[in-house]
Amino acid sequence: MRKIRGIILYITPALLLCQDIVVSKILHTGNSFTKDYVILREIQHPIDTLLDTMIAKQDRNRLINLGIFAEVEWRVIPLENMTYQLEYKIIENSKLIGGRFIGAVLPAYEEDLGWSFGGGGQLRNFRGRNESIGIAFSRGGRNTFGFQFSNPWISGDHISLNGDLAIMDYAHPYLNYEIGIKTIEFNMGRYFGENVKTSLGFEIEDWKFLADSLSRYQYFAPQGSFAFDTRDIYSNPTKGILIRQSFYSRIDINNENDNNLSWIQSISIYRQLSELSVKKPLILAFGFKTKTNFGLKDHRFQSVLGEANSVRGWSYPNRKNYLDSSQSYRFGYHLFIASAEVRKVVIPRLPIEDLYEFGMNIAYFIDIGFTGQAKYFQIFQNIPMFGTGISLQFQLPFVNVMRFDYGFGFYKNKFIDRSLHLGVSYKI
């Protein structure tokens, strides 16, 4: 570092545009708990070459997308030999309680099952290796015990591993069944290049349905996904595209029922509508999702429209809705959902007390949805459901986003319902 009379010289973004800067050294600072290799494998800017601000920004975005740092900044510092040092400054919350671990005993609400009381916790960045461990339990609308483990880069060339096990029972929200589930799940994934992400795994399920009699199903459930992802920041993308293809199947272990496969496709597109230099940009997000069902059509596994992740502005359906033949348009085995949001950044992402990431958007949304019982393309012969309203979206530790959506639901050009939704990921 060059020091002149005690002053350390840093290069401002304006100066970067008016001179050639050769990067001869790269370092990162600020991490006291995270292993260095977790950071270094995300940094791709070469040394002994001219500074590429685009690569430096992409490095910064990749580090933020790990989800374990409150903020990451980059800068260049002049050295004695007239070259420059590229530095990534990391703001890391290395505290255990309230930092890497968060837990509580609180009431919780789910749109489909109502209130439960329980607790749990999540430990992120376990061992400083970006691993995550979670445990949860609840009583009430859903009785649950669950355990989860995840490592997004456990070995090799970006190979990931995640798994979970859960035991739960609850009353079905619109069918006359008491349901008990025991499940264990494992998935392995791999990156191919910068943007292609794949995953393959399985789930073993034991389902019990209790009505007038007891029915039991045991499934082996292979599953997989493919994603092409060019988003800049996962917690609040301003540009890029996300294309996902995934499947989920159920193979009856006891050969007592026909098998089933669901094919899910989605695409999301993000574009900044304001100038790139604006700190509180206006962002357009648009996307659609389809679900196609093959094989066994069991009404106990059908999908619904009208909740936080389908068509907002509609309350989750209950038994009265299901038994009402005039509302059959809400239930089916095939889905098509399209959504658009115009998001305004109110508070850009910032580290609070240099510990906790925080940001806030306000958005206007429009959702449209089709569903049906027969063949997939026949669903477009039906009249769609609409929803529109306002969304408050908060970027917080441990979740990419928490959102509160208040909307109004329409069908056949008539106002039908209104609802407040809570979601822990973006709708698009």
Short mmCIF file of C-alpha atoms in Angstrom, two decimals:
data_model
loop_
_atom_site.label_atom_id
_atom_site.label_comp_id
_atom_site.label_asym_id
_atom_site.label_seq_id
_atom_site.Cartn_x
_atom_site.Cartn_y
_atom_site.Cartn_z
CA MET A 1 0.00 0.00 0.00
CA ARG A 2 1.27 3.46 -0.81
CA LYS A 3 1.27 5.84 2.14
CA ILE A 4 1.84 9.56 1.72
CA ARG A 5 2.07 11.46 4.99
CA GLY A 6 -0.11 8.91 6.75
CA ILE A 7 -2.87 8.95 4.11
CA ILE A 8 -3.81 5.68 2.40
CA LEU A 9 -4.83 6.23 -1.21
CA TYR A 10 -7.87 4.39 -2.58
CA ILE A 11 -9.10 4.57 -6.14
CA THR A 12 -12.61 5.89 -6.59
CA PRO A 13 -14.99 4.57 -9.28
CA ALA A 14 -14.58 7.81 -11.22
CA LEU A 15 -10.81 7.35 -11.43
CA LEU A 16 -11.28 3.77 -12.62
CA LEU A 17 -12.68 5.13 -15.87
CA CYS A 18 -9.73 7.32 -16.72
CA GLN A 19 -6.65 5.13 -16.28
CA ASP A 20 -5.33 1.63 -16.86
CA ILE A 21 -5.14 -0.27 -13.60
CA VAL A 22 -3.06 -3.44 -13.44
CA VAL A 23 -4.13 -5.79 -10.65
CA SER A 24 -1.07 -7.58 -9.25
CA LYS A 25 -2.58 -8.75 -5.96
CA ILE A 26 -6.02 -9.86 -4.73
CA LEU A 27 -7.04 -10.28 -1.12
CA HIS A 28 -10.16 -10.41 1.04
CA THR A 29 -10.66 -9.01 4.52
CA GLY A 30 -13.29 -9.10 7.23
CA ASN A 31 -13.98 -12.81 7.64
CA SER A 32 -13.10 -14.11 11.09
CA PHE A 33 -15.09 -17.36 10.99
CA THR A 34 -15.71 -18.33 7.37
CA LYS A 35 -12.95 -20.50 5.91
CA ASP A 36 -10.80 -18.69 3.36
CA TYR A 37 -11.34 -21.32 0.68
CA VAL A 38 -15.12 -20.71 0.78
CA ILE A 39 -14.41 -17.13 -0.30
CA LEU A 40 -11.50 -17.75 -2.67
CA ARG A 41 -13.41 -20.24 -4.83
CA GLU A 42 -15.96 -17.51 -5.62
CA ILE A 43 -13.33 -14.95 -6.75
CA GLN A 44 -12.54 -15.22 -10.45
CA HIS A 45 -10.74 -11.96 -11.26
CA PRO A 46 -7.25 -12.81 -12.61
CA ILE A 47 -4.03 -11.20 -11.39
CA ASP A 48 -1.35 -9.45 -13.45
CA THR A 49 -3.97 -8.10 -15.81
CA LEU A 50 -6.03 -4.95 -16.23
CA LEU A 51 -8.85 -4.42 -13.76
CA ASP A 52 -12.17 -5.69 -15.13
CA THR A 53 -14.90 -3.96 -13.12
CA MET A 54 -17.53 -6.35 -14.50
CA ILE A 55 -15.69 -9.39 -13.12
CA ALA A 56 -15.13 -7.62 -9.79
CA LYS A 57 -18.85 -6.90 -9.51
CA GLN A 58 -19.70 -10.50 -10.41
CA ASP A 59 -17.29 -11.72 -7.72
CA ARG A 60 -19.01 -9.46 -5.21
CA ASN A 61 -22.45 -10.74 -6.27
CA ARG A 62 -21.37 -14.38 -5.94
CA LEU A 63 -20.11 -13.75 -2.41
CA ILE A 64 -23.38 -12.07 -1.43
CA ASN A 65 -25.37 -14.92 -3.01
CA LEU A 66 -23.73 -17.34 -0.58
CA GLY A 67 -26.21 -15.93 1.92
CA ILE A 68 -23.77 -15.80 4.84
CA PHE A 69 -22.45 -12.21 4.64
CA ALA A 70 -24.24 -8.98 5.55
CA GLU A 71 -22.44 -7.09 2.77
CA VAL A 72 -19.47 -7.33 0.40
CA GLU A 73 -17.65 -4.39 -1.19
CA TRP A 74 -14.67 -4.20 -3.51
CA ARG A 75 -12.00 -1.53 -4.08
CA VAL A 76 -8.53 -1.13 -5.58
CA ILE A 77 -5.53 0.21 -3.65
CA PRO A 78 -2.32 1.54 -5.26
CA LEU A 79 0.93 -0.27 -4.44
CA GLU A 80 4.55 0.90 -4.41
CA ASN A 81 5.34 -0.68 -7.80
CA MET A 82 2.61 1.32 -9.59
CA THR A 83 0.28 -1.68 -9.75
CA TYR A 84 -2.85 -2.16 -7.69
CA GLN A 85 -4.33 -4.45 -5.09
CA LEU A 86 -7.94 -5.59 -5.56
CA GLU A 87 -9.58 -6.02 -2.16
CA TYR A 88 -12.93 -7.60 -1.30
CA LYS A 89 -14.14 -6.25 2.03
CA ILE A 90 -16.52 -8.67 3.75
CA ILE A 91 -18.95 -7.77 6.52
CA GLU A 92 -19.53 -11.00 8.42
CA ASN A 93 -21.65 -11.64 11.49
CA SER A 94 -19.53 -14.25 13.27
CA LYS A 95 -21.55 -14.16 16.50
CA LEU A 96 -23.15 -17.50 17.36
CA ILE A 97 -26.40 -16.42 19.03
CA GLY A 98 -28.25 -13.90 16.89
CA GLY A 99 -25.65 -14.21 14.16
CA ARG A 100 -24.97 -17.65 12.74
CA PHE A 101 -27.74 -19.21 14.84
CA ILE A 102 -31.27 -17.97 15.15
CA GLY A 103 -34.02 -19.75 17.04
CA ALA A 104 -37.23 -19.07 18.89
CA VAL A 105 -40.38 -20.57 20.35
CA LEU A 106 -43.23 -18.72 18.66
CA PRO A 107 -46.69 -19.17 17.16
CA ALA A 108 -46.67 -19.69 13.40
CA TYR A 109 -49.39 -19.29 10.79
CA GLU A 110 -49.86 -21.19 7.52
CA GLU A 111 -52.53 -20.24 5.01
CA ASP A 112 -53.71 -23.80 4.50
CA LEU A 113 -53.43 -25.18 8.06
CA GLY A 114 -53.86 -22.20 10.39
CA TRP A 115 -51.99 -21.53 13.63
CA SER A 116 -49.39 -23.77 15.25
CA PHE A 117 -47.17 -23.21 18.25
CA GLY A 118 -43.64 -24.47 18.14
CA GLY A 119 -40.04 -23.58 17.76
CA GLY A 120 -36.77 -24.43 16.22
CA GLY A 121 -33.61 -22.91 14.95
CA GLN A 122 -31.20 -22.73 12.08
CA LEU A 123 -27.42 -22.66 12.22
CA ARG A 124 -25.96 -21.21 9.05
CA ASN A 125 -22.32 -21.24 8.01
CA PHE A 126 -21.74 -24.27 10.25
CA ARG A 127 -17.99 -24.86 10.82
CA GLY A 128 -17.33 -21.79 8.64
CA ARG A 129 -17.99 -23.91 5.53
CA ASN A 130 -21.32 -22.44 4.42
CA GLU A 131 -23.16 -25.49 5.71
CA SER A 132 -26.65 -25.15 7.17
CA ILE A 133 -28.38 -27.20 9.87
CA GLY A 134 -31.96 -26.70 10.96
CA ILE A 135 -34.41 -28.29 13.38
CA ALA A 136 -38.08 -27.51 13.99
CA PHE A 137 -41.11 -28.74 15.91
CA SER A 138 -44.70 -27.56 16.21
CA ARG A 139 -48.12 -28.43 17.63
CA GLY A 140 -51.49 -27.17 16.46
CA GLY A 141 -52.55 -26.81 12.85
CA ARG A 142 -49.52 -28.90 11.91
CA ASN A 143 -47.76 -31.27 14.31
CA THR A 144 -44.20 -31.52 13.08
CA PHE A 145 -40.69 -32.59 13.84
CA GLY A 146 -38.05 -31.94 11.20
CA PHE A 147 -34.30 -31.87 10.64
CA GLN A 148 -32.42 -30.41 7.66
CA PHE A 149 -28.80 -30.29 6.46
CA SER A 150 -27.35 -28.49 3.45
CA ASN A 151 -23.90 -27.92 1.97
CA PRO A 152 -23.93 -26.07 -1.39
CA TRP A 153 -20.32 -27.08 -2.22
CA ILE A 154 -19.36 -30.21 -0.33
CA SER A 155 -16.64 -31.46 -2.70
CA GLY A 156 -15.21 -31.45 -6.20
CA ASP A 157 -16.34 -28.96 -8.81
CA HIS A 158 -19.29 -27.34 -7.03
CA ILE A 159 -21.00 -30.56 -5.91
CA SER A 160 -23.75 -29.97 -3.34
CA LEU A 161 -25.56 -32.18 -0.83
CA ASN A 162 -28.74 -31.60 1.10
CA GLY A 163 -31.13 -33.78 3.00
CA ASP A 164 -33.94 -33.70 5.50
CA LEU A 165 -36.25 -35.89 7.50
CA ALA A 166 -39.67 -35.02 8.84
CA ILE A 167 -42.57 -36.47 10.78
CA MET A 168 -45.86 -34.57 10.64
CA ASP A 169 -49.61 -34.92 10.94
CA TYR A 170 -52.41 -32.47 10.20
CA ALA A 171 -56.02 -32.18 9.08
CA HIS A 172 -56.29 -31.75 5.32
CA PRO A 173 -57.43 -28.17 4.62
CA TYR A 174 -60.26 -29.08 2.21
CA LEU A 175 -60.65 -32.89 2.25
CA ASN A 176 -62.09 -34.91 5.11
CA TYR A 177 -58.81 -36.61 6.03
CA GLU A 178 -56.38 -36.67 8.90
CA ILE A 179 -52.93 -37.09 7.33
CA GLY A 180 -49.73 -38.51 8.80
CA ILE A 181 -46.42 -38.35 6.92
CA LYS A 182 -42.95 -39.73 7.55
CA THR A 183 -40.34 -38.76 4.99
CA ILE A 184 -36.61 -38.77 4.38
CA GLU A 185 -34.99 -36.95 1.44
CA PHE A 186 -31.53 -36.69 -0.13
CA ASN A 187 -30.38 -34.63 -3.11
CA MET A 188 -27.02 -34.08 -4.78
CA GLY A 189 -26.35 -31.24 -7.16
CA ARG A 190 -23.66 -29.88 -9.43
CA TYR A 191 -22.88 -26.67 -11.27
CA PHE A 192 -21.84 -26.81 -14.92
CA GLY A 193 -20.07 -23.57 -15.67
CA GLU A 194 -21.33 -20.35 -14.17
CA ASN A 195 -25.06 -20.57 -14.86
CA VAL A 196 -26.21 -24.19 -15.15
CA LYS A 197 -27.32 -25.89 -11.93
CA THR A 198 -28.53 -29.48 -11.68
CA SER A 199 -29.86 -31.66 -8.89
CA LEU A 200 -30.88 -35.31 -8.61
CA GLY A 201 -32.18 -37.17 -5.59
CA PHE A 202 -34.98 -39.12 -4.02
CA GLU A 203 -37.50 -39.11 -1.22
CA ILE A 204 -38.98 -42.05 0.68
CA GLU A 205 -42.50 -41.32 1.93
CA ASP A 206 -44.96 -43.06 4.21
CA TRP A 207 -48.45 -41.50 4.00
CA LYS A 208 -51.46 -42.36 6.16
CA PHE A 209 -54.95 -41.04 5.38
CA LEU A 210 -57.57 -41.45 8.09
CA ALA A 211 -61.24 -40.83 7.30
CA ASP A 212 -63.89 -43.51 7.87
CA SER A 213 -61.08 -46.01 7.32
CA LEU A 214 -57.28 -45.95 7.23
CA SER A 215 -55.37 -45.91 3.94
CA ARG A 216 -51.60 -46.21 3.77
CA TYR A 217 -49.25 -45.38 0.89
CA GLN A 218 -45.51 -45.96 0.74
CA TYR A 219 -43.59 -44.29 -2.07
CA PHE A 220 -40.12 -44.12 -3.51
CA ALA A 221 -39.96 -40.69 -5.10
CA PRO A 222 -37.12 -39.88 -7.55
CA GLN A 223 -36.77 -36.17 -8.25
CA GLY A 224 -34.50 -33.83 -10.13
CA SER A 225 -34.08 -30.31 -11.46
CA PHE A 226 -32.22 -28.29 -14.07
CA ALA A 227 -31.77 -24.52 -13.88
CA PHE A 228 -30.22 -21.86 -16.09
CA ASP A 229 -29.63 -18.85 -13.86
CA THR A 230 -28.13 -15.48 -14.82
CA ARG A 231 -29.59 -13.38 -11.96
CA ASP A 232 -27.19 -10.87 -10.42
CA ILE A 233 -28.37 -10.86 -6.77
CA TYR A 234 -30.66 -13.66 -5.61
CA SER A 235 -32.17 -11.63 -2.76
CA ASN A 236 -33.26 -8.80 -5.09
CA PRO A 237 -32.43 -9.44 -8.77
CA THR A 238 -32.27 -6.41 -11.05
CA LYS A 239 -31.37 -8.27 -14.22
CA GLY A 240 -31.07 -11.77 -15.59
CA ILE A 241 -33.20 -14.81 -16.27
CA LEU A 242 -34.01 -17.98 -14.34
CA ILE A 243 -35.27 -21.03 -16.25
CA ARG A 244 -36.14 -24.15 -14.26
CA GLN A 245 -37.19 -27.64 -15.27
CA SER A 246 -37.95 -30.16 -12.53
CA PHE A 247 -39.76 -33.42 -11.97
CA TYR A 248 -41.16 -35.21 -8.97
CA SER A 249 -42.44 -38.79 -9.13
CA ARG A 250 -44.14 -41.26 -6.82
CA ILE A 251 -43.52 -44.98 -7.30
CA ASP A 252 -45.64 -47.21 -5.06
CA ILE A 253 -43.28 -49.52 -3.19
CA ASN A 254 -46.04 -52.08 -2.59
CA ASN A 255 -47.38 -52.03 -6.19
CA GLU A 256 -50.88 -51.30 -4.92
CA ASN A 257 -51.40 -48.04 -6.84
CA ASP A 258 -50.49 -46.58 -10.20
CA ASN A 259 -47.39 -44.42 -10.34
CA ASN A 260 -47.38 -40.67 -10.81
CA LEU A 261 -45.03 -38.02 -12.21
CA SER A 262 -45.28 -34.22 -12.05
CA TRP A 263 -43.31 -32.08 -14.51
CA ILE A 264 -42.80 -28.47 -13.44
CA GLN A 265 -41.46 -25.70 -15.68
CA SER A 266 -40.88 -22.06 -14.86
CA ILE A 267 -39.21 -18.99 -16.29
CA SER A 268 -38.55 -15.65 -14.57
CA ILE A 269 -37.18 -12.52 -16.25
CA TYR A 270 -35.82 -9.43 -14.47
CA ARG A 271 -35.08 -6.01 -15.93
CA GLN A 272 -34.15 -2.70 -14.31
CA LEU A 273 -36.39 0.04 -15.69
CA SER A 274 -34.49 3.01 -14.24
CA GLU A 275 -30.94 4.16 -14.95
CA LEU A 276 -28.23 1.73 -13.86
CA SER A 277 -26.69 4.35 -11.55
CA VAL A 278 -29.90 4.81 -9.54
CA LYS A 279 -29.48 3.46 -6.00
CA LYS A 280 -33.22 2.84 -5.55
CA PRO A 281 -34.14 1.34 -8.91
CA LEU A 282 -37.46 0.40 -10.43
CA ILE A 283 -37.48 -3.28 -11.44
CA LEU A 284 -39.79 -5.33 -13.65
CA ALA A 285 -40.16 -9.02 -12.79
CA PHE A 286 -42.20 -11.30 -15.03
CA GLY A 287 -42.61 -15.06 -15.05
CA PHE A 288 -44.79 -18.09 -15.49
CA LYS A 289 -44.98 -21.60 -14.09
CA THR A 290 -46.61 -24.77 -15.39
CA LYS A 291 -47.28 -28.10 -13.72
CA THR A 292 -48.26 -31.17 -15.71
CA ASN A 293 -49.38 -34.40 -14.07
CA PHE A 294 -48.89 -37.85 -15.61
CA GLY A 295 -50.18 -41.18 -14.36
CA LEU A 296 -52.37 -41.66 -11.30
CA LYS A 297 -54.86 -38.86 -10.69
CA ASP A 298 -55.50 -39.04 -6.95
CA HIS A 299 -57.66 -36.21 -5.57
CA ARG A 300 -55.61 -36.30 -2.35
CA PHE A 301 -52.58 -34.99 -4.28
CA GLN A 302 -54.23 -32.42 -6.53
CA SER A 303 -53.18 -28.77 -6.69
CA VAL A 304 -55.11 -25.62 -5.85
CA LEU A 305 -55.16 -22.00 -6.94
CA GLY A 306 -55.41 -19.16 -4.47
CA GLU A 307 -52.56 -18.58 -2.01
CA ALA A 308 -49.18 -16.86 -1.65
CA ASN A 309 -47.42 -18.91 -4.33
CA SER A 310 -50.14 -19.22 -6.97
CA VAL A 311 -52.78 -16.50 -7.44
CA ARG A 312 -52.64 -13.93 -4.68
CA GLY A 313 -55.70 -12.09 -3.43
CA TRP A 314 -57.53 -15.37 -2.77
CA SER A 315 -57.77 -17.12 0.59
CA TYR A 316 -56.61 -20.73 0.69
CA PRO A 317 -59.62 -22.97 -0.14
CA ASN A 318 -61.45 -24.88 2.59
CA ARG A 319 -63.86 -27.81 2.56
CA LYS A 320 -66.81 -25.55 1.79
CA ASN A 321 -65.02 -24.26 -1.31
CA TYR A 322 -64.12 -27.79 -2.42
CA LEU A 323 -67.70 -29.07 -2.09
CA ASP A 324 -69.08 -26.06 -3.98
CA SER A 325 -69.25 -27.14 -7.64
CA SER A 326 -69.23 -23.49 -8.74
CA GLN A 327 -65.64 -23.22 -7.40
CA SER A 328 -64.23 -26.30 -9.14
CA TYR A 329 -62.03 -23.95 -11.21
CA ARG A 330 -59.72 -23.72 -8.17
CA PHE A 331 -58.76 -27.43 -8.10
CA GLY A 332 -56.94 -29.60 -10.61
CA TYR A 333 -53.99 -31.74 -11.62
CA HIS A 334 -52.52 -29.30 -14.14
CA LEU A 335 -51.61 -25.64 -13.55
CA PHE A 336 -50.54 -22.57 -15.47
CA ILE A 337 -49.67 -19.45 -13.47
CA ALA A 338 -48.31 -16.14 -14.80
CA SER A 339 -47.24 -13.17 -12.70
CA ALA A 340 -45.82 -9.70 -13.17
CA GLU A 341 -44.44 -7.32 -10.55
CA VAL A 342 -43.14 -3.77 -10.71
CA ARG A 343 -40.79 -3.41 -7.73
CA LYS A 344 -39.49 -0.16 -6.30
CA VAL A 345 -36.47 -0.40 -4.03
CA VAL A 346 -37.28 1.72 -0.97
CA ILE A 347 -34.27 0.77 1.14
CA PRO A 348 -31.25 -0.59 -0.76
CA ARG A 349 -29.53 -3.58 0.83
CA LEU A 350 -27.37 -2.42 3.75
CA PRO A 351 -25.71 -3.94 6.83
CA ILE A 352 -27.37 -2.87 10.08
CA GLU A 353 -24.74 -2.37 12.80
CA ASP A 354 -22.33 -4.14 10.44
CA LEU A 355 -24.07 -7.42 11.36
CA TYR A 356 -27.44 -7.94 9.68
CA GLU A 357 -28.41 -7.50 6.05
CA PHE A 358 -31.61 -5.55 5.40
CA GLY A 359 -33.44 -4.10 2.44
CA MET A 360 -37.00 -3.28 1.43
CA ASN A 361 -39.09 -3.15 -1.75
CA ILE A 362 -42.67 -2.20 -2.42
CA ALA A 363 -44.28 -3.82 -5.45
CA TYR A 364 -47.49 -3.89 -7.45
CA PHE A 365 -48.44 -7.36 -8.71
CA ILE A 366 -50.81 -9.07 -11.13
CA ASP A 367 -51.35 -12.85 -11.10
CA ILE A 368 -53.34 -15.06 -13.45
CA GLY A 369 -53.96 -18.78 -13.10
CA PHE A 370 -55.59 -21.71 -14.90
CA THR A 371 -56.18 -25.22 -13.59
CA GLY A 372 -57.98 -28.31 -14.83
CA GLN A 373 -58.74 -31.97 -14.32
CA ALA A 374 -58.37 -33.43 -17.83
CA LYS A 375 -55.56 -32.92 -20.37
CA TYR A 376 -53.09 -30.10 -19.82
CA PHE A 377 -53.86 -27.87 -22.81
CA GLN A 378 -57.58 -28.08 -22.11
CA ILE A 379 -57.07 -25.87 -19.06
CA PHE A 380 -56.80 -22.83 -21.36
CA GLN A 381 -60.42 -23.40 -22.37
CA ASN A 382 -61.37 -22.50 -18.80
CA ILE A 383 -61.87 -19.01 -17.42
CA PRO A 384 -58.77 -17.87 -15.47
CA MET A 385 -58.51 -16.56 -11.93
CA PHE A 386 -57.00 -13.09 -11.44
CA GLY A 387 -55.35 -11.45 -8.46
CA THR A 388 -53.83 -8.02 -8.02
CA GLY A 389 -52.46 -5.99 -5.14
CA ILE A 390 -49.47 -4.63 -3.24
CA SER A 391 -46.44 -6.48 -1.87
CA LEU A 392 -43.98 -5.40 0.84
CA GLN A 393 -40.72 -7.33 0.44
CA PHE A 394 -37.97 -7.41 3.07
CA GLN A 395 -34.44 -8.79 2.64
CA LEU A 396 -33.45 -10.35 5.97
CA PRO A 397 -30.88 -12.73 7.44
CA PHE A 398 -31.54 -16.46 6.91
CA VAL A 399 -34.13 -15.87 4.15
CA ASN A 400 -33.63 -14.20 0.78
CA VAL A 401 -36.88 -12.32 1.23
CA MET A 402 -39.94 -12.17 3.48
CA ARG A 403 -42.99 -10.66 1.84
CA PHE A 404 -46.44 -9.51 2.87
CA ASP A 405 -48.91 -9.44 -0.02
CA TYR A 406 -52.38 -7.92 0.16
CA GLY A 407 -54.52 -8.53 -2.86
CA PHE A 408 -57.95 -8.75 -4.43
CA GLY A 409 -59.24 -11.78 -6.34
CA PHE A 410 -61.42 -11.68 -9.46
CA TYR A 411 -63.23 -14.31 -11.51
CA LYS A 412 -65.41 -13.72 -14.58
CA ASN A 413 -64.69 -9.99 -14.20
CA LYS A 414 -66.25 -9.98 -10.73
CA PHE A 415 -64.63 -9.29 -7.38
CA ILE A 416 -64.65 -12.53 -5.34
CA ASP A 417 -62.18 -12.37 -2.46
CA ARG A 418 -59.42 -10.45 -0.72
CA SER A 419 -56.54 -11.84 1.32
CA LEU A 420 -53.27 -11.09 3.12
CA HIS A 421 -50.43 -13.51 2.36
CA LEU A 422 -47.07 -14.20 3.99
CA GLY A 423 -44.28 -15.68 1.86
CA VAL A 424 -40.61 -16.44 2.49
CA SER A 425 -39.46 -16.33 -1.13
CA TYR A 426 -40.29 -14.26 -4.18
CA LYS A 427 -43.41 -15.22 -6.09
CA ILE A 428 -41.37 -14.63 -9.27
#
